[in-house]
mmCIF file of C-alpha atoms in Angstrom:
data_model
loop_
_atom_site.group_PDB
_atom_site.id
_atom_site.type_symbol
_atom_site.label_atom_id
_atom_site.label_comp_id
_atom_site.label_asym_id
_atom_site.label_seq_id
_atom_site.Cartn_x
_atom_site.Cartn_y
_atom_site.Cartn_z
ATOM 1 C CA UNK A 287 0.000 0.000 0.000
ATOM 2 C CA UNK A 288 1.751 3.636 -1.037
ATOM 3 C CA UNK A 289 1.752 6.299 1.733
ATOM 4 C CA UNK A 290 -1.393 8.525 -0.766
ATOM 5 C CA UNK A 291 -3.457 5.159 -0.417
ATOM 6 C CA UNK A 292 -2.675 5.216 3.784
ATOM 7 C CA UNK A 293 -3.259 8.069 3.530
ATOM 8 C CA UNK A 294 -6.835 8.179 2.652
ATOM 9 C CA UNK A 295 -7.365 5.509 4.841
ATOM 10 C CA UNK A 296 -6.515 7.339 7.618
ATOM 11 C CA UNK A 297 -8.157 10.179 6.959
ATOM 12 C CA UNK A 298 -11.643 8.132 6.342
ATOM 13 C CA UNK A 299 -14.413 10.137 8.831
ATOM 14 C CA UNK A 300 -15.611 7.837 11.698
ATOM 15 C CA UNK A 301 -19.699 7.011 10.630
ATOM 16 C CA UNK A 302 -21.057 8.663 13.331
ATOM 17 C CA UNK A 303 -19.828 12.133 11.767
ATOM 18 C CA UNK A 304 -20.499 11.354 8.399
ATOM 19 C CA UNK A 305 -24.207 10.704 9.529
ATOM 20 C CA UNK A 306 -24.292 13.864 11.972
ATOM 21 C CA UNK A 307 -22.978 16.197 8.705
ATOM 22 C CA UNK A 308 -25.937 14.602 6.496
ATOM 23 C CA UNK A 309 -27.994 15.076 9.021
ATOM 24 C CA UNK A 310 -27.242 18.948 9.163
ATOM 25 C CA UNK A 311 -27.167 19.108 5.261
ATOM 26 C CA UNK A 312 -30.950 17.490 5.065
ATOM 27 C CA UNK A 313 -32.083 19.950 8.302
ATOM 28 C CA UNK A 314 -30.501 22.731 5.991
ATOM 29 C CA UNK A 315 -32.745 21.961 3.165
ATOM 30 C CA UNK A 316 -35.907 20.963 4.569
ATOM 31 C CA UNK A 317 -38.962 22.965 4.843
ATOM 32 C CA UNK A 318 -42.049 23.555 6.466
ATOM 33 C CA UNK A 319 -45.668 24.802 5.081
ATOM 34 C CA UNK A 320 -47.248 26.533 7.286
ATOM 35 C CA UNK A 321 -51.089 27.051 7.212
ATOM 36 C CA UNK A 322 -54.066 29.068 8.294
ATOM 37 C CA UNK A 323 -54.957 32.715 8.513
ATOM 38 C CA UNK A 324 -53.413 32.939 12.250
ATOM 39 C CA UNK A 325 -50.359 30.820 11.403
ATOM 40 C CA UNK A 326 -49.342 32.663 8.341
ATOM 41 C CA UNK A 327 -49.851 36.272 9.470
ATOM 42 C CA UNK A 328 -47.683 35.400 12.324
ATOM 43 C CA UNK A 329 -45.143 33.669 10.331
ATOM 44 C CA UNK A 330 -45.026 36.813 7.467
ATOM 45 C CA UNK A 331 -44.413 39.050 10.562
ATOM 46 C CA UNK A 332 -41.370 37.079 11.801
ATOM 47 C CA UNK A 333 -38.512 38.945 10.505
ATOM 48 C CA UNK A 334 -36.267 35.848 11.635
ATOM 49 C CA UNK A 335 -38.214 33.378 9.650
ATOM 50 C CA UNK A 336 -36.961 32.309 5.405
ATOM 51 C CA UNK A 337 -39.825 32.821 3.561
ATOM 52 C CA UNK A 338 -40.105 30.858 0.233
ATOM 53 C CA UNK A 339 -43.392 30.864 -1.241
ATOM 54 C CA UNK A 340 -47.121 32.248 -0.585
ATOM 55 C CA UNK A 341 -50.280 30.787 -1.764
ATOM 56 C CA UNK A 342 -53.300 32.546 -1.051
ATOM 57 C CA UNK A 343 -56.914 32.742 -2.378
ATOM 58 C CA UNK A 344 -58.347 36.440 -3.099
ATOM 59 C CA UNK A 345 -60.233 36.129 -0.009
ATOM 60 C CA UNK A 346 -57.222 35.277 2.216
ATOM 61 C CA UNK A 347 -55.245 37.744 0.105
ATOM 62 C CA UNK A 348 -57.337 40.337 1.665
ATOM 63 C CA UNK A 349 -57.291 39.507 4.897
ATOM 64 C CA UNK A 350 -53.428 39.038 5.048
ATOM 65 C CA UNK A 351 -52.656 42.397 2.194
ATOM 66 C CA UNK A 352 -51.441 44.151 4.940
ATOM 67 C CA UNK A 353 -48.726 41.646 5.838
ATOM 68 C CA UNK A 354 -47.908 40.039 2.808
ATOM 69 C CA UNK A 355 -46.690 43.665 1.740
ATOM 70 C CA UNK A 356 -44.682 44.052 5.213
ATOM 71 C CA UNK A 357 -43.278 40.970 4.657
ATOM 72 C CA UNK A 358 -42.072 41.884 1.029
ATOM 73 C CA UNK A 359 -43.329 38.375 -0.425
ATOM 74 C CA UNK A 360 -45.038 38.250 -3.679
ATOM 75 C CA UNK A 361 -48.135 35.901 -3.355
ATOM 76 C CA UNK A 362 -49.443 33.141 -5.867
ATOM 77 C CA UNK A 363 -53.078 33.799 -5.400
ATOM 78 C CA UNK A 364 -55.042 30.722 -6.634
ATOM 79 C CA UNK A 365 -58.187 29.826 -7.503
ATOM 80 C CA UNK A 366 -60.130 28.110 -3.440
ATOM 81 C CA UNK A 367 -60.947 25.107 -5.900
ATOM 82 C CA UNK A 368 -57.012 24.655 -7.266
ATOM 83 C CA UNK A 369 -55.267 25.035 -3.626
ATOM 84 C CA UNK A 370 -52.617 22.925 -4.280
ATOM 85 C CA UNK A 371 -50.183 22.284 -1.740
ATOM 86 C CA UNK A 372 -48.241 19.749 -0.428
ATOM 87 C CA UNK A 373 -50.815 20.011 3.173
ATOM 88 C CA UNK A 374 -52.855 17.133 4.706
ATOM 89 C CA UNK A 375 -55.892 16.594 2.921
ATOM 90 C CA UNK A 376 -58.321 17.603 5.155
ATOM 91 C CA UNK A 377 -56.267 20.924 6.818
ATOM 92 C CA UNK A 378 -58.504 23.967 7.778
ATOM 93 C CA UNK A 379 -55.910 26.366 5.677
ATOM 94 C CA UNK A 380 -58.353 29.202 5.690
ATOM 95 C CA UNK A 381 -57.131 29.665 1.641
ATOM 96 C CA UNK A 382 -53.335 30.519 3.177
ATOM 97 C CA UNK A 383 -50.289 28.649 3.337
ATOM 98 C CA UNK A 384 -46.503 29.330 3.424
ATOM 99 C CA UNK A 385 -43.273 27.603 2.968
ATOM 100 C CA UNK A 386 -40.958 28.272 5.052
ATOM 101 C CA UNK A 387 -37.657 27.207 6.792
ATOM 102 C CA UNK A 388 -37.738 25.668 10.228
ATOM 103 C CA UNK A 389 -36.146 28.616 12.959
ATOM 104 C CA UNK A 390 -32.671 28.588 14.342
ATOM 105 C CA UNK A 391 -33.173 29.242 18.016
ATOM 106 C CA UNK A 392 -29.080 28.730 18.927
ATOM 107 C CA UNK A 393 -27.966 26.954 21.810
ATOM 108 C CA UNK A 394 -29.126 25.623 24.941
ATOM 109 C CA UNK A 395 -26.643 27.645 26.902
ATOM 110 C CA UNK A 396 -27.700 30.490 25.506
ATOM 111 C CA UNK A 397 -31.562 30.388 25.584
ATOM 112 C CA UNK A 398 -30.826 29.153 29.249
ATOM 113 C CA UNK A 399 -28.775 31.278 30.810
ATOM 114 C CA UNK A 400 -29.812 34.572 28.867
ATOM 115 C CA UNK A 401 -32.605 34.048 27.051
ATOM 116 C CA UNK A 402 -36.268 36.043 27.709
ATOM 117 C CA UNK A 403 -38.331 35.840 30.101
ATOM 118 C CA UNK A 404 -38.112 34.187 33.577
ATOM 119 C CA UNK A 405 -35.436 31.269 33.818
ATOM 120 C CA UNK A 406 -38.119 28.645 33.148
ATOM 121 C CA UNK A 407 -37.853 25.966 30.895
ATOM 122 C CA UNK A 408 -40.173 23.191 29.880
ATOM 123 C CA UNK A 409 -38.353 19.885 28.506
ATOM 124 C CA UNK A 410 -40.539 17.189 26.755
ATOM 125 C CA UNK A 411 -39.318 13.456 26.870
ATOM 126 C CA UNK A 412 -40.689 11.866 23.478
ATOM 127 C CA UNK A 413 -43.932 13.716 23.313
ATOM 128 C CA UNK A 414 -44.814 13.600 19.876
ATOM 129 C CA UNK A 415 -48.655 14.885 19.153
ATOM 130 C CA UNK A 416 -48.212 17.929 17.594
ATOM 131 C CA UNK A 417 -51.327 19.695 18.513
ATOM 132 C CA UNK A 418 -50.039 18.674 22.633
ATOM 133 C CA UNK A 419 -46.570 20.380 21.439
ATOM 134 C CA UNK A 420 -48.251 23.485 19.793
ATOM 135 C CA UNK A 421 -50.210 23.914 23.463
ATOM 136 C CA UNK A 422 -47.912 23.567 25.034
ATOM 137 C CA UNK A 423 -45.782 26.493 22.974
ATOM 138 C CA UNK A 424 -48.773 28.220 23.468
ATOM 139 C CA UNK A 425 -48.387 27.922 27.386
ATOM 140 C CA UNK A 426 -45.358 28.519 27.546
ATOM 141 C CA UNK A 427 -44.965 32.011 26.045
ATOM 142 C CA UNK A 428 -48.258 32.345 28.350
ATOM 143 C CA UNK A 429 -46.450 31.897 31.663
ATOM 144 C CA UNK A 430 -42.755 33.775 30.414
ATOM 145 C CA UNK A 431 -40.816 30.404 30.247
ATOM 146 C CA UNK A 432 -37.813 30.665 28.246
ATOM 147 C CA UNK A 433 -37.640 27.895 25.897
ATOM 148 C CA UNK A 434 -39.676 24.464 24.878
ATOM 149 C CA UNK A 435 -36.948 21.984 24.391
ATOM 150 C CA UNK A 436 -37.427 18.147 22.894
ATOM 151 C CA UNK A 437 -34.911 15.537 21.532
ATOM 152 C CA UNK A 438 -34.457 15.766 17.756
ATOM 153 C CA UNK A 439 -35.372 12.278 16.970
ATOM 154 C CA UNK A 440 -38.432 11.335 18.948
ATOM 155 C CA UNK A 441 -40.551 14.577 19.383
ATOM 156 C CA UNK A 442 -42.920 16.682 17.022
ATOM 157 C CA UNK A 443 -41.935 18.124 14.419
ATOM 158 C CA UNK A 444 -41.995 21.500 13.150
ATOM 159 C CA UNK A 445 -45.540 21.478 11.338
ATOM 160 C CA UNK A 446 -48.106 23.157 9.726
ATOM 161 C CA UNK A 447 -50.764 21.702 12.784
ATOM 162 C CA UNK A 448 -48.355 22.167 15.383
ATOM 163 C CA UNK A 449 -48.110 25.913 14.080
ATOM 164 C CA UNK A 450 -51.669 25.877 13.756
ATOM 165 C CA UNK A 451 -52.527 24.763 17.527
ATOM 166 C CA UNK A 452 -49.525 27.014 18.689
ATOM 167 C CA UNK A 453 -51.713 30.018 17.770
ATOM 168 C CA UNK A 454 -49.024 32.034 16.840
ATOM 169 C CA UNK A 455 -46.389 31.252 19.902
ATOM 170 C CA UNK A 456 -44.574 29.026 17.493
ATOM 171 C CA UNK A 457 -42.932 32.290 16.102
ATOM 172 C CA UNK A 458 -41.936 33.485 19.453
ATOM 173 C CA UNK A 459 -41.465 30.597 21.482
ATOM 174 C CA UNK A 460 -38.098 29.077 21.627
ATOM 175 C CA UNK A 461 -38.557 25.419 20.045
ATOM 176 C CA UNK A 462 -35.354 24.363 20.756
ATOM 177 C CA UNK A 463 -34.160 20.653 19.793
ATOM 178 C CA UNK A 464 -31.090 18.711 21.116
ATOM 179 C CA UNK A 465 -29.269 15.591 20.473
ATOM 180 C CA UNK A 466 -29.627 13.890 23.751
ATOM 181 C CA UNK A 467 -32.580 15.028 26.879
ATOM 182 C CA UNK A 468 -30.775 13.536 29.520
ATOM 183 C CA UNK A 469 -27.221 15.297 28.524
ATOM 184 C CA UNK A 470 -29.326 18.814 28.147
ATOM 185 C CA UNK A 471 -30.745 18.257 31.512
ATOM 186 C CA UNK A 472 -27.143 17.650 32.753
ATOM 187 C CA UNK A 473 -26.223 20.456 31.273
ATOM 188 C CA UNK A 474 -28.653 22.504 32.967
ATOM 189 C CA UNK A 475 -27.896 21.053 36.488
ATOM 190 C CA UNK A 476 -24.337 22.856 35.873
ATOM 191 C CA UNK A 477 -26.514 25.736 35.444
ATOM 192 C CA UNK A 478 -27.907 25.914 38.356
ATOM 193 C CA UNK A 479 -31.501 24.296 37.307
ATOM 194 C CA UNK A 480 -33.251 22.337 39.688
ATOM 195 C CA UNK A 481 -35.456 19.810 37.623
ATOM 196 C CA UNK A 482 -38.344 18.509 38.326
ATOM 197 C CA UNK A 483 -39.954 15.840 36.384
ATOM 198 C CA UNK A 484 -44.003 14.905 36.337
ATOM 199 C CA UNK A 485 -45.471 11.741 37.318
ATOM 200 C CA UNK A 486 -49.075 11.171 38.337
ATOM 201 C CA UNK A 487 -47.816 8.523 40.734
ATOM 202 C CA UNK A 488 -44.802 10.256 42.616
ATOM 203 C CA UNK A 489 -45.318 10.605 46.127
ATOM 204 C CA UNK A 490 -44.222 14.278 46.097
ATOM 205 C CA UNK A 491 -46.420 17.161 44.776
ATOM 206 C CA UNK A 492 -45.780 19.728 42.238
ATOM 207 C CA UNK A 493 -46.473 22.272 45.283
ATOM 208 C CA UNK A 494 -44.318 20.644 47.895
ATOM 209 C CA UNK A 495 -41.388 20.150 45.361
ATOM 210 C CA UNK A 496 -41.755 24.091 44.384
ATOM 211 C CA UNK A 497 -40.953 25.077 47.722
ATOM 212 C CA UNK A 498 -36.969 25.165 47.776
ATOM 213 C CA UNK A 499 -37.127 26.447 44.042
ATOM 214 C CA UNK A 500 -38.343 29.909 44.787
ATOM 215 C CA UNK A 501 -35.845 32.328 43.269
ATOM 216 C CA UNK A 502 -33.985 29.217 41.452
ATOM 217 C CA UNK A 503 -33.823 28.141 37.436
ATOM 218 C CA UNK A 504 -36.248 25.746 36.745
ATOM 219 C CA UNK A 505 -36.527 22.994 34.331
ATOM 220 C CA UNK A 506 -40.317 20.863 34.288
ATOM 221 C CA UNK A 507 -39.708 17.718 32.805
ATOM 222 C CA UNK A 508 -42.836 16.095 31.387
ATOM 223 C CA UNK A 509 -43.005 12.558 29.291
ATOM 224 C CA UNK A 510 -45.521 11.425 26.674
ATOM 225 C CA UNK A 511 -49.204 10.085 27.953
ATOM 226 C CA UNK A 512 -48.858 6.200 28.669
ATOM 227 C CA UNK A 513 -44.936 5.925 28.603
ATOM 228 C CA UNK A 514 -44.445 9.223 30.703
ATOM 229 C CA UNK A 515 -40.634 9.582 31.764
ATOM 230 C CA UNK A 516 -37.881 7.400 30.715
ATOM 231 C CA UNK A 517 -35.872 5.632 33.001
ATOM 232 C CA UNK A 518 -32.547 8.118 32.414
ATOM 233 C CA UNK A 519 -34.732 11.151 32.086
ATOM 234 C CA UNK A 520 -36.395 10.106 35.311
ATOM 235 C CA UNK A 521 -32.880 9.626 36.864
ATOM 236 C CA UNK A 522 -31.480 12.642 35.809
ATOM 237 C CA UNK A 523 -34.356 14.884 37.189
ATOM 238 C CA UNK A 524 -33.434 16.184 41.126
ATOM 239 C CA UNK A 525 -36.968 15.357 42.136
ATOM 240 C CA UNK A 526 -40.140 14.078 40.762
ATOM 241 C CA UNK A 527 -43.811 15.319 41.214
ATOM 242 C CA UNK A 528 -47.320 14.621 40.890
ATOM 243 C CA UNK A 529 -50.383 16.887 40.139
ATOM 244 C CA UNK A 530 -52.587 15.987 42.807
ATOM 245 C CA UNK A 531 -56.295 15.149 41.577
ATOM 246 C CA UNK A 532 -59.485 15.409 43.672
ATOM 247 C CA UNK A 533 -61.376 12.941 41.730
ATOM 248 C CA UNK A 534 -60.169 8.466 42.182
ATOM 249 C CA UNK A 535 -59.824 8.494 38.172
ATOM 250 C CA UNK A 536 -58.486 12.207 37.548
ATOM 251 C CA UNK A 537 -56.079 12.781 34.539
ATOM 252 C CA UNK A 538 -54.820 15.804 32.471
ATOM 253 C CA UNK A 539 -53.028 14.972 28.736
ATOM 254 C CA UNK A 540 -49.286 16.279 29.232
ATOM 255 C CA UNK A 541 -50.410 20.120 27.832
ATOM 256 C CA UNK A 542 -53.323 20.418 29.699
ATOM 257 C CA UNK A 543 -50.266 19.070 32.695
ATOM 258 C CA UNK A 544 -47.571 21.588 31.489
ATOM 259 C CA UNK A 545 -50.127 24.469 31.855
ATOM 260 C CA UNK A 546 -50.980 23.619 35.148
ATOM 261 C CA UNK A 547 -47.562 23.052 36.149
ATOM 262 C CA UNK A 548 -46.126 26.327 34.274
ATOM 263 C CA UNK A 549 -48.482 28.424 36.234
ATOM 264 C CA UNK A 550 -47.928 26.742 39.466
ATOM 265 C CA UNK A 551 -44.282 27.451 38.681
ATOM 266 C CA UNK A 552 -44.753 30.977 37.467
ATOM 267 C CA UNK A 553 -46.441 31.955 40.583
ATOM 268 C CA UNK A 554 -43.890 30.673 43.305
#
């Protein structure tokens, strides 16, 4: 073997690099439609969002004129019977939709430490339903938390209904993926977060396990309905809590949890 052939060898990438820089390249290029009247207006206002194309019927044109001409888009107004985009059949689109590329929200450290609003963060183990995510947004930028964060693989993606549910908050609320939960979480423990993960059958609750957080960073760790937390998120968390329910049979879906738990954390 010559020393160009050894070479070559040597320099080879390991596999797990080659798939991470594909993996950038395809995030890079993909795109997201978003849809509906609410959605779209918000979306055309968002100087931070890549705007590619705008289909709208005359009627939705209307509505949105002001907007479309802030944004500095020029629209494809269509016929309501020829609305052809690439949308679940079925979508209330309200005769608007636009393509767009998902947001960059940076870096965990960043959005942690220094981002808005109150050091309050909402992580999501595997929680998948978009229109639970897009609540849960919408929550979220409610009660001043800082970011939404989910692992890449395993969680909801950026979406035309998740938009759509998010009423807007998509466009303002940090949606912030990561690699790994349970290193993010560590990394916020060097923070100085305290995390506290949900479970309807922990023996603390949410209120008792607020008590030594007043004036801390926050993280609420919640996992999806049925599964709820795995085992390494559950270990990572510093303590885990239940909302307490008055009735024998009493449940909440994890957003209708995270808003209860977001307020009861906003109001320590």
């Amino acid at each position: 073997m010559g020393k160009r052939e050894g070479a070559k060898i040597m320099a080879k990438k390991p596999d797990w690099v080659v798939d991470k820089e594909r993996g950038r390249k395809a995030e890079a290029k993909e795109t997201v439609w978003l849809f509906g009247l609410h959605a779209v207006r918000d979306a055309l206002a968002n100087p931070a969002r890549e705007k590619l194309r705008l289909v709208v019927t005359k009627n939705a044109f209307d509505k949105l004129e002001a907007a479309i001409a802030e944004a500095g888009i020029a629209p494809e107004i269509v016929d309501p019977r020829r609305f052809d985009v690439p949308i679940d059949e079925g979508s209330v689109h309200q005769g608007a939709a636009l393509e767009v590329r998902p947001l960059n929200w940076g870096k965990l450290e960043d959005l942690a430490i220094s981002g808005a609003g109150e050091p309050l963060l909402v992580l999501l183990d595997r929680v998948t339903d978009p229109h639970n995510v897009g609540a849960i947004l919408r929550s979220a930028e409610v009660f001043g938390a800082r970011a939404v964060i989910a692992p890449r693989h395993h969680s909801a993606p950026e979406t035309g209904a998740l938009a759509k549910t998010a009423s807007g908050a998509l466009e303002r609320q940090p949606y912030l993926k990561v690699t790994n939960l349970a290193d993010a979480m560590v990394e916020l423990k060097a923070m100085g977060y305290t995390l506290i993960g949900l479970d309807g059958e922990a023996d603390v609750t949410l209120a008792e396990a607020l008590v030594p957080t007043r004036g801390r960073p926050l993280a609420l760790i919640m996992g999806a309905e049925g599964p709820g937390l795995r085992e390494r998120t559950r270990e990572t968390c510093d303590v885990i809590a239940r909302i307490p329910f008055a009735g024998a049979f009493g449940s909440l879906n994890v957003s209708n949890a995270a808003a209860v738990s977001l307020y009861a954390a906003a109001t320590r």
